[in-house]
Coordinates of C-alpha atoms and ligand atoms in Angstrom, one line a residue:
M1 CA 79.4 -135.2 148.9
P2 CA 80.5 -134.3 152.4
G3 CA 83.1 -131.7 152.2
E4 CA 82.8 -130.8 148.6
G5 CA 81.0 -128.1 146.7
S6 CA 80.4 -124.5 147.3
P7 CA 77.0 -123.5 148.7
V8 CA 76.0 -121.0 146.0
I9 CA 77.5 -120.5 142.6
P10 CA 77.9 -116.8 142.1
A11 CA 76.0 -115.2 139.3
G12 CA 77.9 -115.4 136.0
G13 CA 79.5 -118.7 136.8
S14 CA 76.1 -120.5 136.7
I15 CA 74.8 -122.5 133.8
Y16 CA 71.2 -121.6 134.9
R17 CA 68.9 -118.7 134.2
E18 CA 69.7 -115.5 136.1
G19 CA 68.2 -115.5 139.6
T20 CA 68.3 -119.3 139.9
E21 CA 69.5 -120.3 143.4
E22 CA 71.7 -123.3 143.8
T23 CA 72.6 -125.1 147.0
R24 CA 74.9 -128.1 147.0
G25 CA 76.4 -130.9 149.0
R26 CA 76.1 -130.8 152.8
D27 CA 74.4 -127.5 152.8
A28 CA 71.6 -128.8 150.6
L29 CA 71.3 -131.9 152.7
H30 CA 71.2 -130.0 156.0
L31 CA 68.6 -127.6 154.6
N32 CA 66.3 -130.4 153.6
I33 CA 66.8 -132.4 156.8
T34 CA 66.1 -129.3 158.9
A35 CA 62.8 -128.7 156.9
G36 CA 61.8 -132.4 157.4
K37 CA 62.5 -132.3 161.1
A38 CA 60.6 -129.1 161.5
V39 CA 57.4 -130.7 160.1
A40 CA 57.7 -133.6 162.6
A41 CA 58.4 -131.1 165.4
A42 CA 55.3 -129.2 164.5
I43 CA 52.9 -132.1 165.2
R44 CA 54.9 -134.0 167.8
T45 CA 52.8 -132.7 170.8
T46 CA 49.6 -134.1 169.2
L47 CA 50.6 -137.8 169.4
G48 CA 48.7 -140.2 171.5
P49 CA 46.0 -140.2 174.1
H50 CA 47.4 -137.1 175.9
G51 CA 48.3 -135.3 172.7
M52 CA 47.3 -131.7 172.5
D53 CA 45.2 -130.0 169.8
K54 CA 46.1 -127.3 167.3
M55 CA 44.0 -124.3 166.5
L56 CA 44.5 -123.4 162.9
V57 CA 43.3 -120.0 161.6
D58 CA 43.3 -119.5 157.8
S59 CA 43.7 -116.3 155.9
I60 CA 40.0 -115.5 156.0
G61 CA 39.7 -116.3 159.7
D62 CA 38.1 -119.7 159.6
V63 CA 39.1 -121.8 162.5
V64 CA 39.8 -125.5 162.7
I65 CA 40.6 -127.2 166.1
T66 CA 42.1 -130.6 165.7
N67 CA 44.4 -133.3 166.9
D68 CA 44.5 -135.1 163.5
G69 CA 47.9 -135.2 161.9
I70 CA 46.8 -135.0 158.3
T71 CA 44.3 -132.2 158.9
I72 CA 47.0 -130.1 160.7
L73 CA 49.5 -130.6 157.9
Q74 CA 47.0 -129.9 155.2
E75 CA 45.9 -126.7 156.8
M76 CA 49.3 -125.4 157.5
E77 CA 50.5 -123.6 154.4
I78 CA 53.9 -125.1 154.0
E79 CA 56.2 -124.0 151.2
H80 CA 59.5 -125.8 151.6
P81 CA 59.8 -128.6 149.0
A82 CA 61.4 -131.1 151.5
A83 CA 58.8 -130.2 154.1
K84 CA 56.2 -130.9 151.5
M85 CA 57.7 -134.4 151.0
M86 CA 57.0 -135.1 154.6
I87 CA 53.4 -134.0 154.2
E88 CA 53.2 -136.4 151.3
V89 CA 54.1 -139.1 153.8
A90 CA 51.1 -138.2 155.9
K91 CA 48.8 -138.1 152.8
V92 CA 49.9 -141.6 151.7
Q93 CA 49.5 -142.9 155.2
D94 CA 46.0 -141.4 155.4
S95 CA 44.9 -142.9 152.1
E96 CA 46.5 -146.3 152.6
A97 CA 45.8 -146.9 156.3
G98 CA 43.4 -144.1 157.4
D99 CA 45.3 -143.7 160.7
G100 CA 48.9 -143.3 162.0
T101 CA 49.6 -140.1 160.1
T102 CA 51.3 -138.4 163.0
T103 CA 53.3 -141.5 163.8
A104 CA 54.6 -141.7 160.2
V105 CA 55.7 -138.1 160.1
I106 CA 57.4 -138.3 163.6
I107 CA 59.3 -141.4 162.6
G108 CA 60.3 -139.8 159.3
G109 CA 61.6 -136.7 161.2
E110 CA 63.6 -138.9 163.6
L111 CA 65.1 -140.9 160.8
L112 CA 66.4 -137.7 159.4
R113 CA 67.7 -136.5 162.7
M114 CA 69.6 -139.7 163.2
A115 CA 70.9 -139.5 159.6
E116 CA 72.2 -136.0 160.3
D117 CA 74.4 -137.3 163.2
L118 CA 75.8 -140.1 161.0
I119 CA 76.6 -137.6 158.2
D120 CA 78.5 -135.5 160.6
Q121 CA 80.5 -138.6 161.4
D122 CA 81.3 -138.8 157.7
L123 CA 79.0 -141.7 156.8
H124 CA 77.9 -141.4 153.2
P125 CA 74.2 -140.7 152.7
T126 CA 73.8 -143.5 150.3
I127 CA 75.1 -145.9 152.9
I128 CA 72.6 -144.5 155.4
A129 CA 69.8 -144.9 152.8
E130 CA 70.8 -148.5 152.1
G131 CA 70.9 -149.3 155.9
Y132 CA 67.5 -147.7 156.3
R133 CA 66.0 -149.8 153.5
M134 CA 67.5 -153.0 154.9
A135 CA 66.1 -152.1 158.4
Q136 CA 62.7 -151.3 156.9
E137 CA 62.5 -154.7 155.2
K138 CA 63.4 -156.4 158.5
A139 CA 60.8 -154.3 160.3
K140 CA 58.1 -155.6 158.1
E141 CA 59.1 -159.2 158.9
I142 CA 59.3 -158.6 162.6
L143 CA 55.9 -156.8 162.6
S144 CA 54.2 -159.7 161.0
E145 CA 55.8 -162.0 163.6
I146 CA 54.5 -160.0 166.6
S147 CA 51.1 -159.4 165.0
F148 CA 48.1 -161.4 166.2
E149 CA 44.9 -162.5 164.5
V150 CA 41.7 -160.5 164.7
H151 CA 38.7 -162.7 164.3
P152 CA 35.9 -161.0 162.4
D153 CA 33.5 -162.0 165.2
D154 CA 35.8 -160.7 168.0
T155 CA 33.8 -157.5 168.6
Q156 CA 35.7 -156.8 171.7
L157 CA 39.0 -156.6 169.9
L158 CA 37.5 -154.7 167.0
R159 CA 36.1 -152.2 169.4
A160 CA 39.5 -151.8 171.0
I161 CA 41.0 -151.1 167.6
A162 CA 38.4 -148.4 167.0
E163 CA 38.9 -146.9 170.4
T164 CA 42.7 -146.8 170.0
A165 CA 42.3 -144.9 166.8
M166 CA 39.8 -142.4 168.3
T167 CA 41.8 -141.8 171.4
G168 CA 42.9 -138.2 171.9
K169 CA 40.5 -136.8 169.3
G170 CA 37.8 -135.2 171.5
A171 CA 35.8 -138.4 171.5
E172 CA 36.8 -139.5 175.0
A173 CA 33.3 -139.1 176.5
V174 CA 31.5 -141.1 173.7
K175 CA 34.3 -143.3 172.7
E176 CA 32.6 -146.5 173.7
Q177 CA 29.3 -145.6 172.1
L178 CA 31.0 -144.6 168.8
S179 CA 33.3 -147.6 168.7
D180 CA 30.2 -149.7 169.2
C181 CA 28.5 -147.9 166.2
I182 CA 31.5 -148.4 164.0
V183 CA 32.0 -152.1 164.8
Q184 CA 28.3 -152.7 164.3
A185 CA 28.2 -150.8 161.0
V186 CA 31.2 -152.6 159.6
G187 CA 29.7 -155.9 160.8
M188 CA 26.4 -155.1 159.1
V189 CA 28.0 -154.3 155.8
A190 CA 30.3 -157.3 155.9
R191 CA 27.4 -159.6 156.7
E192 CA 25.5 -158.4 153.7
K193 CA 28.4 -158.0 151.2
G194 CA 31.1 -160.3 152.5
T195 CA 33.6 -157.4 152.7
C196 CA 33.5 -153.9 154.0
E197 CA 35.1 -150.9 152.4
V198 CA 35.3 -147.4 153.9
D199 CA 33.0 -146.0 151.3
D200 CA 30.2 -148.4 152.3
I201 CA 29.8 -146.5 155.5
K202 CA 28.5 -143.0 155.2
I203 CA 29.3 -140.6 158.1
E204 CA 26.7 -137.9 158.4
K205 CA 27.1 -135.0 160.7
K206 CA 24.5 -133.3 162.8
V207 CA 25.2 -130.1 164.6
G208 CA 23.0 -129.5 167.7
G209 CA 22.1 -132.0 170.4
S210 CA 24.7 -133.8 172.3
S211 CA 27.4 -136.3 171.2
E212 CA 25.4 -139.1 172.9
D213 CA 22.8 -138.7 170.2
S214 CA 25.1 -140.3 167.7
E215 CA 23.6 -143.4 166.2
I216 CA 23.8 -145.9 163.4
V217 CA 21.2 -146.4 160.7
D218 CA 20.9 -149.3 158.3
G219 CA 20.7 -147.5 155.0
I220 CA 21.5 -144.2 153.3
I221 CA 20.5 -141.1 155.1
I222 CA 19.5 -138.0 153.2
D223 CA 19.5 -134.9 155.4
K224 CA 16.2 -133.5 154.0
E225 CA 12.5 -133.6 154.6
R226 CA 10.0 -134.7 151.9
L227 CA 8.9 -131.9 149.7
N228 CA 5.3 -131.8 150.7
P229 CA 3.5 -133.2 153.7
A230 CA 0.8 -134.6 151.4
M231 CA 3.3 -137.0 150.1
P232 CA 3.5 -140.4 151.8
E233 CA 5.8 -140.6 154.8
C234 CA 6.9 -144.1 153.9
V235 CA 7.1 -146.0 150.7
S236 CA 7.7 -149.8 150.8
N237 CA 9.1 -151.7 147.8
A238 CA 9.9 -148.3 146.2
K239 CA 10.7 -147.9 142.6
V240 CA 13.3 -145.1 142.7
L241 CA 13.8 -142.5 140.1
L242 CA 17.1 -140.5 140.2
L243 CA 16.7 -137.3 138.2
N244 CA 19.4 -134.9 137.2
T245 CA 17.1 -132.4 135.5
A246 CA 14.7 -129.9 137.0
V247 CA 11.0 -130.6 137.2
E248 CA 10.2 -127.0 136.3
L249 CA 10.1 -124.8 133.3
R250 CA 12.2 -121.7 132.9
Q251 CA 10.4 -118.7 134.3
T252 CA 8.0 -117.4 131.7
E253 CA 9.5 -114.2 130.4
I254 CA 6.4 -112.1 130.0
D255 CA 6.5 -109.7 127.1
A256 CA 5.6 -106.2 128.1
E257 CA 3.2 -106.0 125.2
I258 CA 1.3 -109.0 126.2
S259 CA 1.3 -108.5 130.0
I260 CA 0.0 -105.0 129.8
T261 CA -2.5 -105.2 127.0
N262 CA -4.0 -108.5 127.7
P263 CA -4.3 -110.0 131.2
E264 CA -6.1 -113.1 130.0
Q265 CA -3.1 -114.0 127.9
I266 CA -0.9 -114.1 131.0
Q267 CA -3.5 -116.4 132.5
E268 CA -3.3 -118.5 129.4
F269 CA 0.5 -118.5 129.6
L270 CA 0.5 -119.7 133.1
R271 CA -2.0 -122.4 132.3
K272 CA 0.2 -123.5 129.4
E273 CA 3.2 -123.6 131.7
E274 CA 1.3 -125.7 134.2
E275 CA 0.2 -128.0 131.4
M276 CA 3.8 -128.5 130.3
E277 CA 4.9 -129.2 133.9
K278 CA 2.0 -131.6 134.3
A279 CA 3.3 -133.4 131.3
L280 CA 6.7 -133.8 133.0
V281 CA 5.0 -135.2 136.1
D282 CA 2.9 -137.5 133.9
R283 CA 6.1 -138.9 132.4
I284 CA 7.4 -139.6 135.9
V285 CA 4.1 -141.3 136.8
A286 CA 4.2 -143.3 133.5
S287 CA 7.7 -144.6 134.3
G288 CA 6.2 -146.3 137.3
A289 CA 8.4 -144.4 139.9
D290 CA 7.0 -143.9 143.3
V291 CA 10.0 -142.2 144.8
V292 CA 11.8 -139.3 143.0
F293 CA 15.2 -138.0 144.1
C294 CA 16.0 -134.9 142.1
Q295 CA 19.4 -133.3 142.0
K296 CA 17.9 -130.1 140.6
G297 CA 14.8 -128.1 141.5
I298 CA 11.1 -129.2 141.5
D299 CA 8.8 -126.2 141.5
E300 CA 5.6 -125.8 143.5
F301 CA 3.1 -126.8 141.0
A302 CA 5.0 -129.9 140.0
E303 CA 5.5 -130.7 143.7
K304 CA 1.7 -130.6 144.3
E305 CA 1.1 -132.8 141.2
L306 CA 3.6 -135.3 142.4
A307 CA 2.0 -135.3 145.9
K308 CA -1.4 -135.9 144.2
A309 CA 0.0 -138.9 142.3
G310 CA 1.2 -140.2 145.7
I311 CA 4.9 -139.9 144.8
F312 CA 7.5 -139.3 147.5
A313 CA 9.9 -136.6 146.3
L314 CA 13.1 -134.8 147.4
R315 CA 14.8 -132.0 145.5
R316 CA 18.3 -130.5 145.3
L317 CA 20.2 -133.6 146.5
K318 CA 24.0 -133.5 146.7
K319 CA 25.8 -135.2 143.8
S320 CA 27.6 -137.6 146.2
D321 CA 24.2 -138.7 147.6
M322 CA 22.8 -139.2 144.1
E323 CA 25.8 -141.4 143.2
R324 CA 25.4 -143.4 146.4
L325 CA 21.7 -143.9 145.8
A326 CA 22.5 -145.0 142.2
D327 CA 25.0 -147.6 143.5
A328 CA 22.6 -148.9 146.2
T329 CA 19.3 -148.9 144.3
G330 CA 20.7 -149.8 140.9
A331 CA 18.9 -146.8 139.3
E332 CA 20.3 -144.9 136.4
I333 CA 20.7 -141.1 136.9
V334 CA 18.4 -139.7 134.3
S335 CA 19.2 -136.3 132.8
S336 CA 16.5 -135.9 130.2
F337 CA 12.8 -136.6 130.3
D338 CA 12.9 -137.7 126.7
T339 CA 14.6 -140.9 127.4
L340 CA 13.0 -141.7 130.7
S341 CA 11.6 -145.2 131.0
S342 CA 10.9 -147.8 133.6
D343 CA 14.3 -149.4 132.9
D344 CA 16.0 -146.4 134.6
L345 CA 14.3 -147.1 138.0
G346 CA 16.1 -148.7 140.9
F347 CA 14.7 -150.5 143.9
A348 CA 14.7 -149.8 147.7
G349 CA 12.7 -151.9 150.1
E350 CA 11.9 -148.9 152.2
V351 CA 12.1 -145.1 151.8
E352 CA 11.0 -143.4 154.9
E353 CA 11.1 -140.0 156.5
K354 CA 11.7 -140.3 160.2
R355 CA 13.2 -138.6 163.2
I356 CA 16.9 -139.4 163.6
A357 CA 19.2 -137.9 166.2
G358 CA 16.4 -135.4 166.9
K359 CA 15.9 -134.2 163.3
R360 CA 13.7 -135.4 160.5
M361 CA 15.6 -137.1 157.7
V362 CA 15.0 -139.5 154.9
V363 CA 16.3 -143.1 155.2
V364 CA 16.6 -145.3 152.1
S365 CA 17.1 -148.9 153.2
K366 CA 16.8 -152.5 152.1
C367 CA 18.1 -151.5 148.7
Q368 CA 18.7 -153.7 145.6
N369 CA 22.5 -153.7 146.4
P370 CA 22.6 -153.9 150.1
G371 CA 25.6 -152.9 152.3
T372 CA 25.3 -149.3 152.9
V373 CA 25.2 -148.1 156.5
S374 CA 25.2 -144.6 157.9
I375 CA 26.6 -143.4 161.1
I376 CA 25.2 -140.1 162.4
V377 CA 27.7 -138.2 164.5
S378 CA 26.1 -135.4 166.5
G379 CA 27.6 -132.8 168.8
G380 CA 27.0 -129.4 170.3
S381 CA 28.9 -127.2 167.9
D382 CA 30.5 -127.3 164.5
H383 CA 34.0 -127.6 165.9
V384 CA 33.0 -130.5 168.1
V385 CA 31.2 -132.4 165.4
N386 CA 34.0 -131.9 162.9
E387 CA 36.6 -133.3 165.3
L388 CA 34.3 -136.2 166.1
L389 CA 33.8 -136.9 162.4
R390 CA 37.6 -137.1 162.0
A391 CA 37.8 -139.5 164.9
V392 CA 34.9 -141.7 163.5
D393 CA 36.5 -141.6 160.1
D394 CA 39.8 -143.0 161.6
G395 CA 37.8 -145.6 163.5
V396 CA 35.9 -146.8 160.4
H397 CA 39.2 -147.0 158.5
V398 CA 41.0 -149.1 161.1
V399 CA 38.1 -151.5 161.7
C400 CA 37.8 -152.0 157.9
S401 CA 41.5 -152.7 157.7
A402 CA 41.4 -155.1 160.6
F403 CA 38.5 -156.8 158.9
E404 CA 40.2 -157.1 155.6
E405 CA 43.7 -158.0 156.8
N406 CA 42.8 -159.8 160.1
M407 CA 45.9 -158.8 161.8
A408 CA 46.7 -156.4 164.6
V409 CA 49.7 -155.2 166.6
P410 CA 50.0 -153.8 170.1
G411 CA 49.9 -149.9 170.4
G412 CA 51.3 -147.5 173.0
G413 CA 54.8 -147.8 171.7
A414 CA 55.0 -151.6 172.3
S415 CA 55.5 -152.5 168.6
E416 CA 58.1 -149.8 168.2
V417 CA 60.1 -151.0 171.3
A418 CA 59.9 -154.6 170.1
L419 CA 61.0 -153.6 166.6
S420 CA 63.8 -151.5 167.9
R421 CA 65.2 -154.4 170.0
R422 CA 65.1 -156.9 167.2
I423 CA 66.4 -154.5 164.5
R424 CA 69.5 -153.7 166.7
E425 CA 70.1 -157.5 167.0
Y426 CA 69.8 -157.8 163.2
G427 CA 72.2 -154.9 162.7
S428 CA 75.0 -156.5 164.7
G429 CA 74.7 -159.5 162.4
V430 CA 75.1 -157.2 159.3
G431 CA 78.1 -155.4 160.6
G432 CA 80.2 -152.8 158.8
R433 CA 79.0 -149.3 158.0
P434 CA 75.4 -150.3 157.2
Q435 CA 75.2 -151.5 160.8
L436 CA 75.5 -147.9 162.0
A437 CA 72.5 -146.9 159.8
I438 CA 70.5 -149.9 160.9
E439 CA 71.1 -149.1 164.6
A440 CA 70.1 -145.5 163.9
F441 CA 66.9 -146.8 162.4
A442 CA 66.3 -148.9 165.5
G443 CA 66.9 -145.8 167.7
A444 CA 64.6 -143.7 165.5
L445 CA 61.6 -146.0 166.2
E446 CA 61.9 -145.3 169.9
V447 CA 60.8 -141.8 169.2
I448 CA 57.2 -143.1 169.4
P449 CA 57.3 -144.4 173.0
K450 CA 59.4 -141.4 174.0
T451 CA 56.9 -138.9 172.5
L452 CA 53.9 -140.8 174.0
A453 CA 55.6 -140.5 177.4
E454 CA 56.6 -136.9 177.0
N455 CA 53.1 -135.9 175.9
A456 CA 51.7 -137.7 179.0
G457 CA 54.0 -135.7 181.2
L458 CA 56.2 -138.7 182.0
D459 CA 60.0 -138.8 181.8
P460 CA 60.8 -140.3 178.3
I461 CA 64.1 -141.8 179.2
D462 CA 62.9 -143.5 182.4
M463 CA 59.9 -144.8 180.5
L464 CA 62.0 -146.1 177.7
V465 CA 64.3 -147.9 180.1
D466 CA 61.4 -149.5 181.9
L467 CA 59.9 -150.6 178.5
R468 CA 63.2 -152.1 177.4
T469 CA 63.4 -154.0 180.6
A470 CA 59.9 -155.3 180.2
H471 CA 60.6 -156.4 176.6
G472 CA 63.9 -158.0 177.8
N473 CA 61.7 -160.2 180.1
A474 CA 59.9 -161.4 176.9
G475 CA 57.0 -159.0 177.4
R476 CA 56.8 -157.9 173.8
M477 CA 53.3 -156.6 174.1
Y478 CA 54.3 -154.1 176.7
G479 CA 53.7 -150.4 176.0
I480 CA 53.0 -147.3 177.9
D481 CA 50.0 -146.8 180.1
P482 CA 50.0 -143.0 180.0
D483 CA 47.9 -142.7 183.2
L484 CA 49.7 -145.2 185.4
G485 CA 53.1 -144.3 183.9
I486 CA 54.3 -147.9 183.8
P487 CA 54.7 -150.5 181.1
V488 CA 51.5 -152.5 180.6
D489 CA 50.5 -155.4 178.3
M490 CA 48.8 -153.4 175.5
K491 CA 46.9 -156.3 174.1
E492 CA 45.3 -156.9 177.4
A493 CA 44.7 -153.2 178.0
G494 CA 42.9 -153.0 174.6
V495 CA 45.4 -150.7 173.0
V496 CA 45.7 -152.3 169.6
E497 CA 46.2 -151.1 166.0
P498 CA 45.8 -152.8 162.6
L499 CA 49.1 -154.3 161.3
R500 CA 48.7 -152.2 158.1
V501 CA 48.8 -148.9 160.0
K502 CA 52.2 -149.8 161.4
T503 CA 53.8 -151.3 158.3
Q504 CA 52.6 -148.4 156.2
A505 CA 53.8 -145.8 158.7
I506 CA 57.3 -147.3 158.8
S507 CA 57.6 -147.7 155.1
S508 CA 56.3 -144.3 154.1
A509 CA 58.5 -142.7 156.7
T510 CA 61.6 -144.6 155.4
E511 CA 60.8 -143.8 151.8
A512 CA 60.6 -140.1 152.5
A513 CA 63.8 -140.0 154.6
V514 CA 65.7 -142.0 152.0
M515 CA 64.4 -139.7 149.2
I516 CA 65.5 -136.6 151.1
L517 CA 68.9 -138.2 152.0
R518 CA 69.7 -138.8 148.3
I519 CA 69.4 -135.2 147.3
D520 CA 72.7 -133.4 147.0
E521 CA 71.7 -130.3 145.1
I522 CA 68.8 -127.9 145.2
I523 CA 68.3 -125.8 142.1
A524 CA 65.6 -123.3 142.7
A525 CA 64.3 -121.2 139.8
S526 CA 63.7 -117.6 140.6
K527 CA 60.1 -116.8 141.4
K528 CA 58.4 -115.0 138.5
Ligands
ADP601 P1 48.4 -141.0 164.7 O1 48.0 -139.8 163.8 O2 49.7 -141.5 164.4 O3 47.3 -142.1 164.7 P2 47.5 -140.5 167.4 O4 47.5 -139.1 168.0 O5 46.2 -141.1 167.0 O6 48.5 -140.4 166.1 O7 48.3 -141.4 168.4 C1 48.5 -142.8 168.0 C2 49.4 -143.4 169.1 O8 48.8 -143.4 170.4 C3 49.7 -144.8 168.7 O9 51.0 -145.1 169.0 C4 48.7 -145.6 169.7 O10 49.2 -146.8 170.0 C5 48.8 -144.7 170.9 N1 47.6 -144.8 171.8 C6 46.3 -144.7 171.5 N2 45.6 -145.0 172.6 C7 46.4 -145.3 173.6 C8 46.3 -145.6 175.0 N3 45.1 -145.7 175.5 N4 47.4 -145.9 175.7 C9 48.6 -145.8 175.2 N5 48.8 -145.4 173.9 C10 47.8 -145.2 173.1
MG602 MG1 45.4 -142.1 165.3

């Protein structure tokens, strides 16, 4: 490894196809480490309550303004394979924990930076990898020791968890209101179902109006108005039909011969067409449905006939809404009129069109399978709403995790400082070469409080020293108060995160770093 190998095998001496580029040994390692560190550096300034936003403009000029780690990384068009591995870290973090993506990538980058120093001191990468793995295992243990219980009824703590996740994401002004919505929503679902998964809570966006208009609705919201004002506004104990076929015939293709020579025949054709559509509506009526949600079109004549029959109907629903409705009401999605029967219908206690966040929408509630709640996030412009949506999405994730796992840890760098301290102690017990790697791991975790301080305009070194002192005096909950610039008990200050977010961030960061450290050769095929 270190010291061996030439960077590139000259053409002719290679066993690979012409044009293949080969990089070996230290050069390969340094290239990969540099790429990994660059990804972390790119999002470093977005971490924490005073993190800045990024404006991302894609090749067709669409703009996204965000503070969200995963969104930034996904929008950046990154090519380098090692850099892509770091982005993978963020993706895993997002799907497993729903928050902490920036944290995971920053820790990953710092682990690589520390490893680079050790490699320069001639420590073998596999020893570093081994030390990192040992430290990661220890970190898990320590985290569960410093974690504290979250009681499902402790709404104050749950709200603090939601607020911590939403901090820095353009939600400052409405953070309290949104965290209240999230905790209520999760509570409602959990009360009805016993558990709460992220998918049980639908987040709807509404552009226009102010962010204070955001609200929570018990049920599924469909952002549409009923087809015809003659239809009932509200249906109780509704038998719901979900149709994935159009209630219309194909446009009659009028033959020139007929249309020109015989106008009555056209009349006759149209009448026939109406008759056939009437037959479709009759089938719907015969099934016993009083509410129809159609994924395809419903034409004007059919719409009037449905209204005459007193049926509430919506057309052109999104597939995702149809699936959600199927889950909630227990209805089958019917794709042919031939098989339609009353067995296909589902049940909703109430289907109602009403004004929500200043706009008329349809709410389907008290369904056969309860436990679906919607949060409507509104804001003045598309950019604002989209960023709020990402904040609420993080909030829902963390509250669901806290509900499921019941454990939380202090934020604001407190957990990382506590871990760093304890892992250093553990390292000195291990001794030998791995100790160097374990100590590097401990040092790498301090990148979080340092970055939080830096982004808040504080001196990172002074802050770290103060934090270490506070922890030395047994204050293991002490993290950074970015406004006061002093260590503060984070649990008391309400800066708390689910345990899962931290364990996942540390383990995915370690895995990525270890994977990158074990690579000693890059063989890149020529681009076709
Ligand atoms: P991530 O993508 O990793 O979640 P964030 O930008 O959301 O990145 O920042 C999360 C970090 O900010 C966590 O370490 C969290 O503890 C910290 N944090 C959040 N709110 C506060 C606060 N009010 N005071 C101090 N630190 C905070
Ligand atoms: Mg976050």
